[in-house]
Amino acid sequence: MTTLAQAVGQTLAGSGIRHAFGVVGGGNILATAALTAAGVRYTAARHEGGAMAMADAYFRATGDVAICTTTHGPGIANTVTALADAAKNRSGVVLLCGDAPSSGLRPHDIDQSALMAALGVRVVRLTEPRTARADTADAVRIAREGRCPVALFLPGDLLGLPLPDERDAVAPGAASLPPAVDGPALEPVLDALAGARRPLLIAGLGAWHSGAGKILSELGDRLGALFATTVMASGLFHDSPWSLGVCGGFAAPEAAALMGEADVVVAFGASLDTFTLHGGRILDPAATVVQVDIAERRRAQRTDLLVPGDAHAVAVQLLDAVEKRALPVPDWRHRRVAQVVRARAGWAALAHEDASTADRIDPHTLTRSLAALLPEERTVVLDGGHFIAWPGMYWPVPDPAGFVFTGAAFQSIGLGLAGAVGAAVGRPDRLTVAAVGDGGALMGLPELDTLVRSGRPALVVVYDDAAYGFEEHMYAPQGADPATLSFADTDFAAVARGLGATAVTVRRPDDLDAVRRWRTAGCPGTLVLDCKVVSGVIAPFLADLLDRT
């Protein structure tokens, strides 16, 4: 006899799921046992929110659907912040969760479906043994094809019911091809490109998910365009000599100046939010902006022409149409060769005034010094906070899978350490480098234990200014109470050693020799750097915002 709980675990494994992250309780422990029995690897998190952040980061780093599994009630409630971030980021995750009995809510239950609706998360609730396998496979298909979280709810009174013993694995569903765009919809775009003298192509996360990198490179080369990406798609044009890097507040001055010269901008799979456009400062107000994105997304405020569609499919059609029209190639690239070379050198080529003190290190100096010690094949995991500018400016990544920015979509902090677990487990071929602020590190501290237990090589860099840096710089001048923004110093190195990591306190560049020794030894386990950074150094993106307030 196969129970419903066992059938769910077997079906998930048969659907191609390779890894699960979770915290077990009465609502999910039997289904989780079936998962592991079927060969799915499992990482036990310390908190359900951490488990969800791990599964989200695993998807971002690998492109594969992962499972977060929790019990019902408080278990699912604890996932909310990380789940909201996964939903807004469009990450393919299955939340395998217990639920109230099929007979209805008990006094201690909550309406979990209503909670998921508030977060924009699709729900598949098992209602009878006969359809349990098909419904479970459908949940995986939706998460995989729709690149979105799906909650798979297991009513407690159904878990032990018998099912027919059908052991055939469920083959992973083939992704459906995106529909073609009507030819007339491209005509205004072609008209704009025909008159373009300085075209710029911007790729976002949607372009990466659709596999559009190669075709966009071909399209840009045919148009004589320069390239840029959103921060979430960092590295998509890594190998192109015409790439300006990230569009937005992290852009180096030379790159930002070139982006500001563009007269026609075509953005593929990018929402063109205020961060990408740096509050409207990055692009020429007179430029024509074309947004190519899936139909579910809203039209960006800065968009002049909207083409609803998959980034890859539209790029293919657009390249064909450009060839048929025999559009001329402007000479913008050749007139700007020297400037592009300087732009590609980025922040690393620019000098900075070192504000280090006897006991604290300038974050510029810290991040630039670390850049020389990191392998090119790396996964950079960011938490949220003021400090994000420094890795964003100085640590380029090989492709978007190498950049996992937790919390960005939901504007939260505290998910970075958990994200490091998902990235490290998913991409053992790359060194995971997690950058967190002291505030976010303390919020997500339990998952440092999970990272250590995973045994995967990981470098954790804590930008420790003993404060909520963004709020301190932004709101203290406006009258915020400093006592609500700063804290007594935390000895993260001692805490990390207590959890089994190797750890050092960094106050000057020489202290980073610990990274050299760790790498020479083969990167054993987790190394935590408690970096006591100067609190008064303001990142360029925030300095620009402060100039406008």
C-alpha positions as CSV (number, residue, x, y, z in Angstrom):
1,M,0.0,0.0,0.0
2,T,1.2,3.5,-0.9
3,T,-0.2,6.3,1.2
4,L,-1.0,9.8,-0.2
5,A,2.1,11.2,1.6
6,Q,4.3,8.6,0.0
7,A,2.8,9.1,-3.4
8,V,3.4,12.9,-3.2
9,G,7.1,12.4,-2.4
10,Q,7.5,9.8,-5.1
11,T,5.8,12.0,-7.7
12,L,7.9,15.0,-6.8
13,A,11.1,13.0,-7.2
14,G,9.8,11.6,-10.5
15,S,9.0,15.1,-11.7
16,G,12.7,15.9,-11.7
17,I,13.0,17.6,-8.3
18,R,16.6,17.1,-7.0
19,H,16.7,19.1,-3.7
20,A,14.4,20.1,-0.9
21,F,15.0,22.6,2.0
22,G,12.8,22.6,5.0
23,V,11.7,22.3,8.6
24,V,9.6,19.3,9.5
25,G,6.5,19.1,11.6
26,G,3.3,17.1,11.8
27,G,1.9,18.4,8.5
28,N,4.8,17.6,6.3
29,I,7.1,15.1,8.0
30,L,5.8,12.0,6.3
31,A,5.8,13.6,2.8
32,T,9.4,14.7,3.5
33,A,10.3,11.2,4.5
34,A,8.9,10.0,1.2
35,L,10.9,12.6,-0.7
36,T,14.2,11.5,0.8
37,A,13.3,7.8,0.4
38,A,12.8,8.6,-3.3
39,G,16.3,10.1,-3.6
40,V,15.6,13.8,-3.3
41,R,18.5,15.4,-1.3
42,Y,17.3,17.4,1.8
43,T,18.8,20.3,3.7
44,A,17.3,20.9,7.2
45,A,17.0,24.7,7.8
46,R,16.7,26.3,11.2
47,H,13.7,28.5,10.2
48,E,11.0,28.1,7.6
49,G,11.7,31.5,6.2
50,G,15.3,30.4,5.7
51,A,14.2,27.2,4.0
52,M,12.1,29.3,1.5
53,A,15.1,31.6,0.8
54,M,17.3,28.6,0.2
55,A,14.9,27.1,-2.3
56,D,14.6,30.5,-4.0
57,A,18.3,31.0,-4.2
58,Y,18.8,27.4,-5.5
59,F,16.4,28.2,-8.4
60,R,18.2,31.5,-9.1
61,A,21.6,29.8,-9.2
62,T,20.6,26.7,-11.1
63,G,17.4,27.4,-13.0
64,D,16.0,24.1,-11.4
65,V,12.8,24.0,-9.4
66,A,13.5,23.2,-5.7
67,I,11.2,22.4,-2.8
68,C,10.6,24.3,0.4
69,T,8.7,22.1,2.9
70,T,7.1,23.2,6.1
71,T,4.3,22.3,8.4
72,H,1.0,24.1,8.5
73,G,0.0,27.2,10.5
74,P,3.1,28.8,12.0
75,G,5.3,26.9,9.6
76,I,3.8,28.5,6.5
77,A,3.4,31.8,8.3
78,N,7.2,31.9,8.9
79,T,7.9,31.7,5.1
80,V,5.9,34.8,4.2
81,T,8.8,37.3,3.7
82,A,11.0,35.0,1.7
83,L,7.9,33.6,-0.2
84,A,6.8,37.2,-1.2
85,D,10.4,37.8,-2.5
86,A,10.3,34.6,-4.5
87,A,6.9,35.5,-6.0
88,K,8.0,39.0,-7.0
89,N,11.2,37.6,-8.4
90,R,9.3,34.9,-10.4
91,S,11.3,32.0,-8.9
92,G,10.3,28.4,-9.6
93,V,9.7,26.9,-6.2
94,V,7.2,24.4,-4.8
95,L,6.1,25.0,-1.2
96,L,5.2,21.6,0.1
97,C,3.1,22.3,3.1
98,G,0.7,20.7,5.5
99,D,-2.9,22.1,5.7
100,A,-6.0,22.0,7.8
101,P,-8.2,18.8,7.4
102,S,-10.4,18.6,4.4
103,S,-13.4,19.0,6.7
104,G,-12.6,22.6,7.5
105,L,-10.5,24.9,9.7
106,R,-9.9,24.2,13.3
107,P,-9.7,26.9,15.9
108,H,-5.9,27.1,15.7
109,D,-5.8,26.9,11.8
110,I,-5.5,29.8,9.4
111,D,-6.9,30.2,5.9
112,Q,-3.6,29.4,4.1
113,S,-5.1,29.8,0.6
114,A,-6.1,33.3,1.5
115,L,-2.6,34.0,2.7
116,M,-1.2,32.7,-0.5
117,A,-3.6,34.8,-2.5
118,A,-2.4,37.9,-0.7
119,L,1.2,37.0,-1.8
120,G,0.2,36.2,-5.4
121,V,1.1,32.5,-5.0
122,R,-0.8,29.8,-6.9
123,V,-2.3,27.0,-4.7
124,V,-2.7,23.4,-5.6
125,R,-4.6,21.7,-2.7
126,L,-4.9,17.9,-2.7
127,T,-8.6,17.0,-2.2
128,E,-8.7,13.2,-2.9
129,P,-6.3,10.3,-3.2
130,R,-7.5,9.5,-6.8
131,T,-6.0,12.7,-8.2
132,A,-3.1,13.3,-5.8
133,R,-0.4,12.2,-8.2
134,A,-1.7,14.2,-11.1
135,D,-2.2,17.3,-8.9
136,T,1.3,17.0,-7.5
137,A,2.9,16.7,-11.0
138,D,0.8,19.7,-12.1
139,A,2.2,21.8,-9.2
140,V,5.7,21.1,-10.5
141,R,4.7,21.9,-14.0
142,I,3.3,25.2,-13.1
143,A,6.3,26.2,-11.1
144,R,8.7,25.1,-13.9
145,E,6.9,26.6,-16.9
146,G,5.5,29.6,-15.1
147,R,8.7,30.4,-13.2
148,C,6.7,31.1,-10.1
149,P,6.2,29.7,-6.6
150,V,3.4,27.2,-6.2
151,A,2.0,26.1,-2.8
152,L,1.1,22.3,-2.7
153,F,-1.2,21.9,0.3
154,L,-1.6,18.5,2.1
155,P,-4.7,18.3,4.2
156,G,-3.8,16.4,7.4
157,D,-6.6,13.9,7.3
158,L,-5.6,12.7,3.8
159,L,-1.9,11.9,4.4
160,G,-2.4,8.3,5.5
161,L,-5.1,7.3,3.0
162,P,-4.1,4.5,0.5
163,L,-3.6,5.0,-3.2
164,P,-3.2,2.5,-6.0
165,D,0.4,1.4,-6.1
166,E,1.4,3.1,-9.3
167,R,5.2,3.5,-9.2
168,D,5.8,4.9,-12.7
169,A,7.8,8.1,-12.5
170,V,6.2,11.2,-13.8
171,A,8.2,12.6,-16.7
172,P,9.1,16.3,-16.4
173,G,6.8,18.3,-18.6
174,A,8.2,19.9,-21.7
175,A,8.1,23.7,-21.6
176,S,5.6,25.1,-24.1
177,L,6.9,27.4,-26.8
178,P,6.1,31.1,-26.4
179,P,3.7,32.5,-28.9
180,A,5.0,34.6,-31.8
181,V,4.4,38.3,-31.8
182,D,2.2,39.7,-34.6
183,G,4.4,41.3,-37.2
184,P,2.6,44.7,-37.2
185,A,3.4,45.0,-33.5
186,L,7.1,45.3,-34.4
187,E,6.7,47.9,-37.0
188,P,6.9,50.9,-34.6
189,V,10.0,49.4,-33.1
190,L,11.6,48.9,-36.5
191,D,10.7,52.5,-37.4
192,A,12.4,53.7,-34.2
193,L,15.5,51.6,-34.8
194,A,15.7,52.7,-38.4
195,G,16.3,56.3,-37.2
196,A,18.5,55.3,-34.2
197,R,22.0,56.8,-34.1
198,R,22.9,55.5,-30.6
199,P,20.9,52.3,-29.9
200,L,21.2,50.6,-26.5
201,L,19.9,47.1,-25.6
202,I,19.1,46.4,-21.9
203,A,18.5,42.8,-20.7
204,G,16.7,41.9,-17.5
205,L,16.0,38.7,-15.7
206,G,13.2,37.8,-18.1
207,A,15.8,37.7,-20.9
208,W,18.0,35.4,-18.9
209,H,15.1,33.1,-18.0
210,S,14.1,32.9,-21.7
211,G,17.6,32.0,-22.8
212,A,17.8,35.2,-24.9
213,G,21.5,36.0,-24.2
214,K,22.9,34.7,-27.5
215,I,20.2,36.1,-29.8
216,L,20.3,39.5,-28.1
217,S,24.1,39.6,-28.6
218,E,23.5,38.9,-32.3
219,L,20.7,41.5,-32.5
220,G,22.8,44.1,-30.8
221,D,25.8,43.5,-33.1
222,R,23.6,43.8,-36.1
223,L,22.2,47.1,-34.9
224,G,25.6,48.5,-33.8
225,A,24.1,48.8,-30.2
226,L,25.8,48.9,-26.9
227,F,24.6,46.5,-24.1
228,A,23.6,46.9,-20.5
229,T,21.7,44.7,-18.0
230,T,19.6,45.2,-15.0
231,V,21.3,44.3,-11.7
232,M,19.4,41.0,-11.5
233,A,20.7,40.0,-14.9
234,S,24.3,41.0,-14.1
235,G,26.8,39.2,-16.4
236,L,24.5,38.4,-19.2
237,F,26.7,40.2,-21.7
238,H,29.9,39.4,-19.8
239,D,31.8,38.3,-22.9
240,S,30.8,41.2,-25.2
241,P,33.4,44.0,-25.7
242,W,30.4,46.4,-26.1
243,S,28.8,45.7,-22.7
244,L,28.6,48.7,-20.3
245,G,27.6,46.5,-17.3
246,V,24.7,47.2,-15.0
247,C,22.2,50.0,-15.8
248,G,21.3,52.0,-12.7
249,G,22.9,53.3,-9.6
250,F,25.7,50.7,-9.7
251,A,26.9,51.9,-13.1
252,A,30.4,53.5,-13.2
253,P,30.4,57.1,-14.3
254,E,31.7,56.5,-17.8
255,A,29.2,53.7,-18.4
256,A,26.3,55.8,-17.1
257,A,27.4,58.7,-19.4
258,L,27.2,56.4,-22.4
259,M,23.8,55.0,-21.4
260,G,22.6,58.6,-21.1
261,E,23.6,59.2,-24.8
262,A,21.3,56.5,-26.2
263,D,18.5,57.7,-28.4
264,V,16.7,54.4,-28.7
265,V,16.6,51.9,-25.8
266,V,15.1,48.4,-26.2
267,A,14.7,46.6,-22.9
268,F,14.1,42.8,-23.0
269,G,12.6,41.1,-20.0
270,A,13.1,44.1,-17.7
271,S,10.5,45.9,-15.6
272,L,12.4,49.2,-15.9
273,D,11.7,50.1,-12.3
274,T,13.2,53.0,-10.5
275,F,16.3,51.1,-9.5
276,T,17.2,50.2,-13.1
277,L,16.5,53.7,-14.2
278,H,18.2,55.2,-11.1
279,G,15.2,57.3,-10.3
280,G,14.9,58.5,-13.9
281,R,18.5,59.8,-14.1
282,I,20.1,57.2,-16.2
283,L,18.4,57.7,-19.6
284,D,18.0,60.7,-21.8
285,P,14.4,62.0,-21.3
286,A,14.2,62.4,-25.1
287,A,15.2,58.8,-25.8
288,T,12.6,56.4,-27.2
289,V,12.2,53.5,-24.8
290,V,10.8,50.1,-26.0
291,Q,9.8,47.5,-23.4
292,V,9.7,43.8,-24.5
293,D,8.2,41.7,-21.7
294,I,5.7,39.1,-20.9
295,A,2.0,40.1,-20.9
296,E,1.5,39.7,-17.2
297,R,3.9,42.5,-16.4
298,R,2.8,46.1,-16.1
299,R,3.9,48.7,-18.6
300,A,6.7,50.6,-17.1
301,Q,6.2,54.4,-16.6
302,R,9.2,55.2,-18.8
303,T,8.0,53.1,-21.8
304,D,7.1,54.6,-25.1
305,L,6.5,51.4,-27.0
306,L,5.4,48.1,-25.4
307,V,5.8,44.7,-27.1
308,P,4.2,42.0,-25.0
309,G,6.1,38.8,-25.5
310,D,8.9,36.4,-24.5
311,A,12.3,38.1,-24.8
312,H,13.9,35.3,-26.9
313,A,10.9,35.0,-29.3
314,V,10.7,38.7,-29.9
315,A,14.4,39.1,-30.3
316,V,14.4,36.3,-33.0
317,Q,11.6,38.0,-34.9
318,L,13.1,41.4,-34.5
319,L,16.5,40.2,-35.9
320,D,14.7,38.7,-38.9
321,A,12.8,41.9,-39.5
322,V,15.9,44.0,-39.2
323,E,17.6,41.9,-41.9
324,K,14.6,42.1,-44.2
325,R,14.4,45.8,-43.9
326,A,18.2,46.1,-44.3
327,L,18.4,48.7,-41.6
328,P,21.6,50.7,-41.6
329,V,24.3,50.2,-38.9
330,P,25.1,53.5,-37.0
331,D,28.7,54.2,-36.2
332,W,28.2,54.8,-32.4
333,R,30.4,51.9,-31.4
334,H,33.3,53.1,-33.4
335,R,33.0,56.7,-32.3
336,R,33.0,55.6,-28.7
337,V,35.6,52.8,-28.6
338,A,37.9,54.5,-26.1
339,Q,35.0,55.5,-23.9
340,V,33.6,52.0,-24.0
341,V,37.0,50.6,-22.9
342,R,37.0,52.9,-20.0
343,A,33.4,52.1,-19.1
344,R,34.2,48.3,-19.1
345,A,37.1,48.9,-16.7
346,G,34.4,50.1,-14.3
347,W,34.8,51.2,-10.7
348,A,38.0,49.2,-10.3
349,A,39.9,51.6,-12.5
350,L,38.8,54.6,-10.5
351,A,40.8,55.9,-7.5
352,H,39.0,56.5,-4.2
353,E,39.9,58.5,-1.2
354,D,40.6,55.9,1.6
355,A,38.6,56.8,4.7
356,S,40.0,53.9,6.7
357,T,40.8,54.6,10.4
358,A,43.0,52.8,12.9
359,D,40.2,50.4,13.8
360,R,37.8,50.5,10.8
361,I,38.2,49.8,7.1
362,D,36.8,51.8,4.2
363,P,34.2,49.6,2.4
364,H,35.8,50.7,-1.0
365,T,39.2,49.5,0.2
366,L,37.7,46.3,1.6
367,T,35.7,45.3,-1.4
368,R,38.5,46.1,-3.9
369,S,41.0,44.2,-1.9
370,L,38.7,41.2,-1.7
371,A,38.1,41.3,-5.5
372,A,41.7,40.3,-6.1
373,L,41.3,37.3,-3.8
374,L,38.1,35.8,-5.3
375,P,37.9,33.3,-8.2
376,E,36.2,34.4,-11.4
377,E,33.8,31.4,-11.2
378,R,31.8,32.6,-8.2
379,T,28.2,33.0,-7.0
380,V,27.8,36.3,-5.3
381,V,24.8,36.3,-2.8
382,L,23.6,39.6,-1.5
383,D,21.3,40.5,1.4
384,G,19.6,43.9,1.3
385,G,21.1,47.1,2.7
386,H,23.3,50.1,2.0
387,F,26.4,47.8,1.7
388,I,25.0,46.2,-1.5
389,A,26.7,48.9,-3.6
390,W,30.2,47.7,-2.9
391,P,29.9,44.1,-4.2
392,G,27.7,45.5,-7.0
393,M,30.4,47.9,-8.0
394,Y,33.6,45.7,-7.6
395,W,32.6,42.1,-7.9
396,P,31.5,41.2,-11.5
397,V,29.9,37.8,-12.1
398,P,30.2,35.4,-15.0
399,D,26.5,35.3,-15.7
400,P,23.1,36.1,-14.0
401,A,23.2,32.7,-12.2
402,G,26.3,34.0,-10.4
403,F,24.3,36.9,-8.8
404,V,21.7,36.0,-6.3
405,F,20.3,39.2,-4.8
406,T,17.9,38.1,-2.0
407,G,15.2,40.5,-0.8
408,A,15.6,42.9,-3.7
409,A,12.1,42.2,-5.2
410,F,10.4,42.6,-1.8
411,Q,12.8,45.2,-0.4
412,S,13.6,43.0,2.7
413,I,16.7,42.1,4.6
414,G,17.8,39.0,6.5
415,L,17.7,36.4,3.7
416,G,21.3,36.5,2.6
417,L,22.8,33.8,4.8
418,A,19.9,31.4,3.9
419,G,20.4,32.3,0.2
420,A,24.1,31.4,0.5
421,V,23.0,27.9,1.5
422,G,20.8,27.4,-1.6
423,A,23.5,28.8,-3.9
424,A,26.2,26.7,-2.4
425,V,24.2,23.5,-2.5
426,G,23.0,24.2,-6.1
427,R,26.3,25.3,-7.6
428,P,29.2,23.4,-5.9
429,D,31.3,24.2,-8.9
430,R,31.4,27.9,-8.0
431,L,32.6,29.5,-4.8
432,T,29.7,31.1,-2.9
433,V,30.5,34.6,-1.7
434,A,27.8,36.0,0.6
435,A,27.8,39.7,1.4
436,V,25.5,40.7,4.3
437,G,25.1,43.7,6.5
438,D,25.2,43.4,10.3
439,G,21.5,44.0,10.6
440,G,20.5,41.4,8.0
441,A,23.1,38.9,9.4
442,L,21.5,39.1,12.9
443,M,18.0,38.7,11.4
444,G,19.1,35.5,9.5
445,L,21.8,34.3,11.9
446,P,20.3,30.8,12.4
447,E,21.0,29.9,8.8
448,L,24.8,30.5,9.3
449,D,24.5,27.2,11.3
450,T,22.9,25.6,8.2
451,L,25.6,26.9,5.9
452,V,28.3,25.5,8.2
453,R,26.5,22.1,8.4
454,S,26.2,21.9,4.6
455,G,29.9,21.5,4.4
456,R,30.0,23.5,1.2
457,P,32.8,26.1,0.7
458,A,31.5,29.6,1.3
459,L,32.9,33.0,2.1
460,V,30.7,35.2,4.2
461,V,31.6,38.9,4.3
462,V,29.8,40.9,7.0
463,Y,29.8,44.6,6.3
464,D,29.6,45.6,10.0
465,D,29.0,49.3,10.6
466,A,26.9,48.6,13.8
467,A,23.9,50.3,12.2
468,Y,21.1,50.2,9.6
469,G,23.3,52.1,7.2
470,F,20.8,53.0,4.5
471,E,18.3,54.4,7.1
472,E,21.1,56.2,8.9
473,H,22.3,58.0,5.8
474,M,18.9,58.6,4.4
475,Y,16.8,59.6,7.4
476,A,19.1,60.8,10.1
477,P,19.5,64.1,8.3
478,Q,15.7,64.3,8.1
479,G,15.3,64.0,11.9
480,A,15.2,60.3,12.6
481,D,16.3,59.3,16.1
482,P,19.9,57.9,15.8
483,A,19.2,55.6,18.7
484,T,16.8,53.6,16.5
485,L,19.4,53.2,13.8
486,S,22.6,52.1,15.5
487,F,23.7,49.3,17.8
488,A,26.5,48.2,20.1
489,D,29.2,46.3,18.1
490,T,28.6,42.6,17.5
491,D,31.5,40.1,17.6
492,F,30.4,38.2,14.5
493,A,33.7,36.3,14.4
494,A,33.2,34.9,17.9
495,V,29.6,33.9,17.0
496,A,30.7,32.3,13.8
497,R,33.4,30.3,15.5
498,G,30.8,29.1,18.0
499,L,28.7,27.7,15.1
500,G,31.7,25.9,13.7
501,A,32.9,28.3,11.0
502,T,36.4,29.7,10.6
503,A,36.3,33.4,11.3
504,V,38.5,36.5,11.5
505,T,37.9,40.2,12.3
506,V,38.9,42.5,9.5
507,R,40.0,46.1,10.3
508,R,42.7,46.6,7.6
509,P,43.7,45.0,4.3
510,D,46.4,42.8,5.9
511,D,43.6,40.9,7.8
512,L,42.4,39.6,4.5
513,D,45.4,37.3,4.3
514,A,43.1,34.8,6.0
515,V,41.2,34.5,2.7
516,R,44.5,33.6,0.9
517,R,45.3,31.0,3.5
518,W,41.7,29.6,3.3
519,R,41.8,29.3,-0.5
520,T,45.3,27.8,-0.5
521,A,43.9,25.1,1.9
522,G,41.2,24.3,-0.6
523,C,38.4,26.5,0.9
524,P,37.4,24.1,3.7
525,G,34.0,24.9,5.0
526,T,32.7,28.4,5.8
527,L,35.0,31.4,6.4
528,V,33.3,34.4,8.0
529,L,34.9,37.9,7.7
530,D,33.6,40.3,10.4
531,C,34.6,43.5,8.6
532,K,34.4,46.5,10.8
533,V,33.7,49.2,8.1
534,V,33.7,52.9,8.4
535,S,30.1,54.0,8.8
536,G,30.4,57.4,7.2
537,V,31.3,56.3,3.7
538,I,28.2,56.7,1.5
539,A,27.7,54.6,-1.7
540,P,27.4,56.6,-4.9
541,F,23.9,55.4,-5.7
542,L,22.7,56.6,-2.3
543,A,24.7,59.9,-2.5
544,D,22.8,60.6,-5.8
545,L,19.5,60.0,-4.0
546,L,20.5,62.2,-1.1
547,D,21.4,65.0,-3.6
548,R,17.8,64.8,-4.9
549,T,16.0,64.9,-1.5
